[in-house]
Structure formats: structure tokens, C-alpha cells
mmCIF file of C-alpha atoms in Angstrom:
data_model
loop_
_atom_site.group_PDB
_atom_site.id
_atom_site.type_symbol
_atom_site.label_atom_id
_atom_site.label_comp_id
_atom_site.label_asym_id
_atom_site.label_seq_id
_atom_site.Cartn_x
_atom_site.Cartn_y
_atom_site.Cartn_z
ATOM 1 C CA SER O 159 0.027 -0.007 0.006
ATOM 2 C CA ALA O 160 1.018 3.614 -0.378
ATOM 3 C CA VAL O 161 2.297 5.624 2.569
ATOM 4 C CA ILE O 162 -0.026 8.603 2.963
ATOM 5 C CA SER O 163 0.804 11.411 5.350
ATOM 6 C CA GLN O 164 -1.742 13.974 6.430
ATOM 7 C CA LYS O 165 -1.191 17.172 8.296
ATOM 8 C CA PRO O 166 -2.497 18.217 10.737
ATOM 9 C CA SER O 167 -3.531 14.971 12.417
ATOM 10 C CA ARG O 168 -5.879 16.843 14.599
ATOM 11 C CA ASP O 169 -6.716 20.483 15.388
ATOM 12 C CA ILE O 170 -9.209 22.610 17.325
ATOM 13 C CA CYS O 171 -10.539 25.564 15.411
ATOM 14 C CA GLN O 172 -12.605 28.646 16.038
ATOM 15 C CA ARG O 173 -15.912 29.253 14.220
ATOM 16 C CA GLY O 174 -15.491 31.289 11.114
ATOM 17 C CA THR O 175 -11.947 30.378 10.454
ATOM 18 C CA SER O 176 -10.479 28.176 7.724
ATOM 19 C CA LEU O 177 -8.096 25.364 7.874
ATOM 20 C CA THR O 178 -5.952 23.677 5.156
ATOM 21 C CA ILE O 179 -5.170 19.953 5.342
ATOM 22 C CA GLN O 180 -2.214 18.581 3.505
ATOM 23 C CA CYS O 181 -1.829 15.087 1.983
ATOM 24 C CA GLN O 182 1.508 13.775 0.813
ATOM 25 C CA VAL O 183 1.981 10.386 -0.790
ATOM 26 C CA ASP O 184 5.273 8.547 -1.108
ATOM 27 C CA SER O 185 4.749 7.280 -4.603
ATOM 28 C CA GLN O 186 3.011 8.330 -7.680
ATOM 29 C CA VAL O 187 -0.799 7.664 -7.680
ATOM 30 C CA THR O 188 -3.356 7.938 -10.384
ATOM 31 C CA MET O 189 -6.314 9.219 -8.366
ATOM 32 C CA MET O 190 -6.633 11.192 -5.106
ATOM 33 C CA PHE O 191 -9.808 11.693 -3.192
ATOM 34 C CA TRP O 192 -11.054 13.517 -0.072
ATOM 35 C CA TYR O 193 -13.579 11.856 2.158
ATOM 36 C CA ARG O 194 -15.360 13.152 5.362
ATOM 37 C CA GLN O 195 -16.342 11.031 8.279
ATOM 38 C CA GLN O 196 -18.577 12.778 10.722
ATOM 39 C CA PRO O 197 -18.501 11.686 14.443
ATOM 40 C CA GLY O 198 -19.568 8.137 14.750
ATOM 41 C CA GLN O 199 -20.716 7.953 11.014
ATOM 42 C CA SER O 200 -19.558 6.420 7.789
ATOM 43 C CA LEU O 201 -17.467 7.915 5.132
ATOM 44 C CA THR O 202 -18.743 10.255 2.494
ATOM 45 C CA LEU O 203 -16.833 11.273 -0.644
ATOM 46 C CA ILE O 204 -16.222 15.031 -0.905
ATOM 47 C CA ALA O 205 -14.494 15.312 -4.141
ATOM 48 C CA THR O 206 -11.870 13.926 -6.590
ATOM 49 C CA ALA O 207 -8.603 15.897 -6.609
ATOM 50 C CA ASN O 208 -7.585 16.323 -10.189
ATOM 51 C CA GLN O 209 -4.044 17.157 -11.056
ATOM 52 C CA GLY O 210 -3.540 20.527 -12.536
ATOM 53 C CA SER O 211 -7.331 21.215 -12.759
ATOM 54 C CA GLU O 212 -10.412 21.947 -10.712
ATOM 55 C CA ALA O 213 -11.555 19.201 -8.486
ATOM 56 C CA THR O 214 -14.668 17.291 -9.180
ATOM 57 C CA TYR O 215 -17.237 17.653 -6.343
ATOM 58 C CA GLU O 216 -19.944 15.263 -5.225
ATOM 59 C CA SER O 217 -23.497 16.356 -4.528
ATOM 60 C CA GLY O 218 -23.761 18.495 -1.472
ATOM 61 C CA PHE O 219 -20.197 19.756 -1.577
ATOM 62 C CA VAL O 220 -19.071 22.920 -3.215
ATOM 63 C CA ILE O 221 -15.751 24.498 -4.039
ATOM 64 C CA ASP O 222 -16.333 27.683 -2.059
ATOM 65 C CA LYS O 223 -16.594 25.591 1.111
ATOM 66 C CA PHE O 224 -14.013 22.903 0.342
ATOM 67 C CA PRO O 225 -11.390 24.285 -2.109
ATOM 68 C CA ILE O 226 -9.000 21.577 -3.173
ATOM 69 C CA SER O 227 -5.631 21.737 -4.878
ATOM 70 C CA ARG O 228 -3.482 19.011 -6.524
ATOM 71 C CA PRO O 229 -0.353 20.639 -8.031
ATOM 72 C CA ASN O 230 1.376 17.349 -8.703
ATOM 73 C CA LEU O 231 0.908 13.526 -8.652
ATOM 74 C CA THR O 232 1.814 13.079 -4.921
ATOM 75 C CA PHE O 233 0.377 16.137 -3.141
ATOM 76 C CA SER O 234 -3.043 17.550 -2.428
ATOM 77 C CA THR O 235 -4.662 20.065 0.034
ATOM 78 C CA LEU O 236 -8.207 20.393 1.208
ATOM 79 C CA THR O 237 -9.365 23.612 2.858
ATOM 80 C CA VAL O 238 -12.375 23.717 5.087
ATOM 81 C CA SER O 239 -13.536 27.360 4.833
ATOM 82 C CA ASN O 240 -15.540 29.493 7.192
ATOM 83 C CA MET O 241 -15.975 26.617 9.628
ATOM 84 C CA SER O 242 -18.985 25.940 11.881
ATOM 85 C CA PRO O 243 -19.367 23.277 14.541
ATOM 86 C CA GLU O 244 -21.129 21.105 11.949
ATOM 87 C CA ASP O 245 -17.780 20.797 10.126
ATOM 88 C CA SER O 246 -16.279 18.923 13.003
ATOM 89 C CA SER O 247 -15.198 15.676 11.345
ATOM 90 C CA ILE O 248 -12.421 13.536 10.352
ATOM 91 C CA TYR O 249 -11.138 14.457 6.843
ATOM 92 C CA LEU O 250 -9.486 11.562 5.008
ATOM 93 C CA CYS O 251 -7.090 11.649 2.055
ATOM 94 C CA SER O 252 -7.283 8.545 -0.073
ATOM 95 C CA VAL O 253 -5.341 7.323 -3.162
ATOM 96 C CA GLN O 254 -5.239 4.848 -5.991
ATOM 97 C CA ARG O 255 -1.692 3.693 -6.740
ATOM 98 C CA ALA O 256 -0.448 3.944 -10.305
ATOM 99 C CA SER O 257 0.808 0.355 -10.053
ATOM 100 C CA GLY O 258 -2.344 -1.026 -8.239
ATOM 101 C CA ALA O 259 -5.479 -2.640 -9.429
ATOM 102 C CA GLY O 260 -7.767 0.188 -8.423
ATOM 103 C CA GLU O 261 -7.669 -0.350 -4.597
ATOM 104 C CA LEU O 262 -8.258 2.710 -2.485
ATOM 105 C CA PHE O 263 -5.967 3.422 0.379
ATOM 106 C CA PHE O 264 -6.561 5.901 3.183
ATOM 107 C CA GLY O 265 -4.428 8.143 5.226
ATOM 108 C CA GLU O 266 -4.792 8.328 9.095
ATOM 109 C CA GLY O 267 -7.129 11.348 8.778
ATOM 110 C CA SER O 268 -7.215 14.899 10.100
ATOM 111 C CA ARG O 269 -9.519 15.197 13.093
ATOM 112 C CA LEU O 270 -11.105 18.689 13.296
ATOM 113 C CA THR O 271 -13.070 20.083 16.149
ATOM 114 C CA VAL O 272 -14.815 23.445 15.569
ATOM 115 C CA LEU O 273 -15.789 25.379 18.641
ATOM 116 C CA GLY R 154 -27.172 6.820 -6.779
ATOM 117 C CA GLU R 155 -25.827 3.862 -4.972
ATOM 118 C CA ASN R 156 -27.152 2.927 -1.576
ATOM 119 C CA VAL R 157 -25.286 0.442 0.656
ATOM 120 C CA GLU R 158 -27.021 -1.007 3.674
ATOM 121 C CA GLN R 159 -24.934 -2.866 6.335
ATOM 122 C CA HIS R 160 -25.981 -5.157 9.161
ATOM 123 C CA PRO R 161 -25.662 -5.555 12.009
ATOM 124 C CA SER R 162 -24.527 -2.177 13.449
ATOM 125 C CA THR R 163 -22.856 -3.877 16.486
ATOM 126 C CA LEU R 164 -21.691 -7.531 16.811
ATOM 127 C CA SER R 165 -20.244 -9.077 19.996
ATOM 128 C CA VAL R 166 -18.608 -12.509 19.765
ATOM 129 C CA GLN R 167 -16.397 -14.671 21.991
ATOM 130 C CA GLU R 168 -12.767 -15.333 20.933
ATOM 131 C CA GLY R 169 -12.614 -18.158 18.603
ATOM 132 C CA ASP R 170 -16.080 -17.781 17.187
ATOM 133 C CA SER R 171 -16.964 -16.652 13.719
ATOM 134 C CA ALA R 172 -18.382 -13.314 12.749
ATOM 135 C CA VAL R 173 -20.441 -12.481 9.682
ATOM 136 C CA ILE R 174 -21.364 -8.947 8.519
ATOM 137 C CA LYS R 175 -23.725 -8.434 5.605
ATOM 138 C CA CYS R 176 -24.265 -5.630 3.129
ATOM 139 C CA THR R 177 -26.766 -5.013 0.281
ATOM 140 C CA TYR R 178 -26.434 -2.553 -2.511
ATOM 141 C CA SER R 179 -28.850 -0.961 -4.883
ATOM 142 C CA ASP R 180 -26.900 -0.157 -8.131
ATOM 143 C CA SER R 181 -26.767 -3.188 -10.487
ATOM 144 C CA ALA R 182 -23.813 -1.484 -12.189
ATOM 145 C CA SER R 183 -21.596 -1.788 -9.006
ATOM 146 C CA ASN R 184 -18.836 -4.310 -9.650
ATOM 147 C CA TYR R 185 -16.225 -3.578 -6.998
ATOM 148 C CA PHE R 186 -16.800 -4.396 -3.253
ATOM 149 C CA PRO R 187 -14.050 -3.648 -0.749
ATOM 150 C CA TRP R 188 -14.129 -4.103 3.029
ATOM 151 C CA TYR R 189 -12.251 -1.808 5.470
ATOM 152 C CA LYS R 190 -11.259 -2.210 9.090
ATOM 153 C CA GLN R 191 -10.951 1.010 11.150
ATOM 154 C CA GLU R 192 -9.377 0.963 14.578
ATOM 155 C CA LEU R 193 -9.868 3.717 16.963
ATOM 156 C CA GLY R 194 -8.068 6.874 16.052
ATOM 157 C CA LYS R 195 -6.856 5.388 12.687
ATOM 158 C CA GLY R 196 -7.799 5.689 9.055
ATOM 159 C CA PRO R 197 -9.693 2.783 7.336
ATOM 160 C CA GLN R 198 -7.529 -0.078 6.336
ATOM 161 C CA LEU R 199 -8.389 -2.268 3.205
ATOM 162 C CA ILE R 200 -8.586 -5.921 4.375
ATOM 163 C CA ILE R 201 -10.193 -7.636 1.377
ATOM 164 C CA ASP R 202 -12.029 -6.909 -1.794
ATOM 165 C CA ILE R 203 -14.075 -8.745 -4.365
ATOM 166 C CA ARG R 204 -14.911 -7.943 -7.888
ATOM 167 C CA SER R 205 -18.074 -9.015 -9.737
ATOM 168 C CA ASN R 206 -16.480 -11.734 -11.779
ATOM 169 C CA VAL R 207 -16.008 -13.969 -8.754
ATOM 170 C CA GLY R 208 -18.319 -15.254 -6.040
ATOM 171 C CA GLU R 209 -16.013 -15.785 -3.242
ATOM 172 C CA LYS R 210 -12.466 -14.727 -2.091
ATOM 173 C CA LYS R 211 -10.484 -15.813 0.969
ATOM 174 C CA ASP R 212 -7.464 -14.554 2.725
ATOM 175 C CA GLN R 213 -6.482 -16.550 5.767
ATOM 176 C CA ARG R 214 -9.202 -16.079 8.383
ATOM 177 C CA ILE R 215 -11.129 -13.501 6.235
ATOM 178 C CA ALA R 216 -13.439 -14.405 3.401
ATOM 179 C CA VAL R 217 -15.899 -12.373 1.260
ATOM 180 C CA THR R 218 -18.824 -13.713 -0.609
ATOM 181 C CA LEU R 219 -20.841 -11.947 -3.377
ATOM 182 C CA ASN R 220 -24.288 -12.683 -4.725
ATOM 183 C CA LYS R 221 -24.822 -10.271 -7.677
ATOM 184 C CA THR R 222 -28.247 -11.545 -8.428
ATOM 185 C CA ALA R 223 -29.444 -10.724 -4.882
ATOM 186 C CA LYS R 224 -27.139 -7.626 -4.710
ATOM 187 C CA HIS R 225 -25.518 -8.572 -1.405
ATOM 188 C CA PHE R 226 -22.113 -9.493 -0.234
ATOM 189 C CA SER R 227 -20.810 -10.668 3.183
ATOM 190 C CA LEU R 228 -17.627 -10.635 5.220
ATOM 191 C CA HIS R 229 -16.787 -13.752 7.135
ATOM 192 C CA ILE R 230 -14.140 -13.757 9.974
ATOM 193 C CA THR R 231 -13.234 -17.106 11.438
ATOM 194 C CA GLU R 232 -11.395 -17.895 14.675
ATOM 195 C CA THR R 233 -11.865 -14.299 15.852
ATOM 196 C CA GLN R 234 -9.300 -12.740 18.029
ATOM 197 C CA PRO R 235 -9.377 -9.713 20.401
ATOM 198 C CA GLU R 236 -7.226 -7.815 17.724
ATOM 199 C CA ASP R 237 -10.135 -8.126 15.280
ATOM 200 C CA SER R 238 -12.151 -5.737 17.478
ATOM 201 C CA ALA R 239 -12.805 -2.615 15.324
ATOM 202 C CA VAL R 240 -15.302 -0.951 13.132
ATOM 203 C CA TYR R 241 -15.796 -2.641 9.778
ATOM 204 C CA PHE R 242 -17.086 -0.918 6.642
ATOM 205 C CA CYS R 243 -18.354 -2.389 3.415
ATOM 206 C CA ALA R 244 -18.356 -0.326 0.222
ATOM 207 C CA ALA R 245 -19.360 -0.498 -3.433
ATOM 208 C CA SER R 246 -18.294 1.279 -6.597
ATOM 209 C CA THR R 247 -18.760 0.896 -10.372
ATOM 210 C CA GLY R 248 -15.056 0.318 -10.870
ATOM 211 C CA GLY R 249 -13.239 1.537 -13.906
ATOM 212 C CA THR R 250 -12.276 5.188 -13.489
ATOM 213 C CA SER R 251 -14.690 5.225 -10.417
ATOM 214 C CA TYR R 252 -12.921 2.595 -8.367
ATOM 215 C CA GLY R 253 -12.124 5.286 -5.760
ATOM 216 C CA LYS R 254 -15.649 6.663 -5.666
ATOM 217 C CA LEU R 255 -16.920 4.401 -2.976
ATOM 218 C CA THR R 256 -20.282 4.400 -1.360
ATOM 219 C CA PHE R 257 -19.837 3.040 2.261
ATOM 220 C CA GLY R 258 -22.194 1.157 4.490
ATOM 221 C CA GLN R 259 -22.957 2.513 7.905
ATOM 222 C CA GLY R 260 -20.380 0.377 9.623
ATOM 223 C CA THR R 261 -20.353 -2.506 12.164
ATOM 224 C CA ILE R 262 -18.731 -2.300 15.542
ATOM 225 C CA LEU R 263 -17.253 -5.716 16.219
ATOM 226 C CA THR R 264 -16.135 -6.665 19.670
ATOM 227 C CA VAL R 265 -14.341 -9.863 20.319
ATOM 228 C CA HIS R 266 -14.263 -10.845 24.005
ATOM 229 C CA PRO R 267 -11.291 -12.866 25.348
#
């Protein structure tokens, strides 16, 4: 599996602020995705991070709230903008390896608490 | 869109017993079905997956079965150990360029008592 590093691993944020989460992978990957896991819940896909172009968002998620960048094959960022307590979640970076068969691997997640 | 239902939500077994978790899906176009194990404070770990061209896959104590006609798939863990205690998620996707666009079940909290 790919080694996926996320920063920060956890943070406590104030309402109305924004936070950027970084995801770094140790090898080239074809696809990168961002998922959200609300407290005690399952995982929901936020968007596909496309290299060099705008991310593709799933229903219910918009670029103004969750801007995403992917400047190269091994790095992506997710920003959670103008946060409210409802944004308190685990945000997970996930990747498909270029050499794999399509399996999706997850990072350890970034645990955000918004006060 | 796809909808994945997972049962049971909690499962408690004695060490050495077997555990079975079941999932159903709604989209007949789905053809890739992974299972993830999530331990407390960690990200989901892929433990086994199955594609629609096979009915069963086994890896040591873990097996997954798929019934495409009935649109359900199951995870079987034999000879459970306390280290198997975790939250297990099933998922489905239509594969191809959408392998990574997974729809997850609600999760099963598995507790294995020594």
C-alpha cells in the first residue's frame, strides 16, 4: 500500500476560520480523493482531486466551502472554509496507486473540532 | 445513486467464534466491493475486496462472498481474536475510473471478548 501522510493529524478551530489539510503520498498515484467522516458515522466522498485542474465535487459539496488543490501527482490540499461546529469531522485523504489494481488506500485522517 | 446497507450495526462474539457482516447494494452497475477495518483513532484499512467476476475470495481467516443476483455481499471472519475488534465498513463502486468513488455502508462495531 502507499504511505499517505496527512497534516495536521488533529486541530481545534474557532468558528468562522479556515483550515488547510495537506496530503503527501510517497509514490505516484493515479487518483486522489477526499472523504469526510462525521463523528460516529460512515465515510462520504467530498471530491476527486484532479492534477492541474479543478476538483470534481460530489452532490452536497461545493468549491467555495471545500477548495482543493493538487499541483502534482503526490500532493493535495483540502481547505475547510468558514468553519462551523457542523464541520467537526475526520477528513481523510485517499489514493489509488499507479501500479495497483484500483484499490483505494486511506491516510490516518485529520480530526477537526470546531468550537 | 448507489445505496449500501450494512448489518448488524454492532456484533459481539467470543474469541474463537466466527463473525459475519452483511451488506446489500442498490446499483446493479456496481462491480467492486471492498471491506475496510477502522481501529480507534486510525484511518480505514483495506482488508479484502472482491470484484463481480468472482463469487468468493478468501485470505487466511477472512473471506468475502458476493451474490450479484441478490445484490448482497458478506464478510466472514473465522477464529476471531481480540485484535479483530474494530469498526468494519463495506463499500461499493462501479469500478473503472470510479474505483475510488466508494459508497460506504454504515459500519459494524465488532467486539471480540477474550
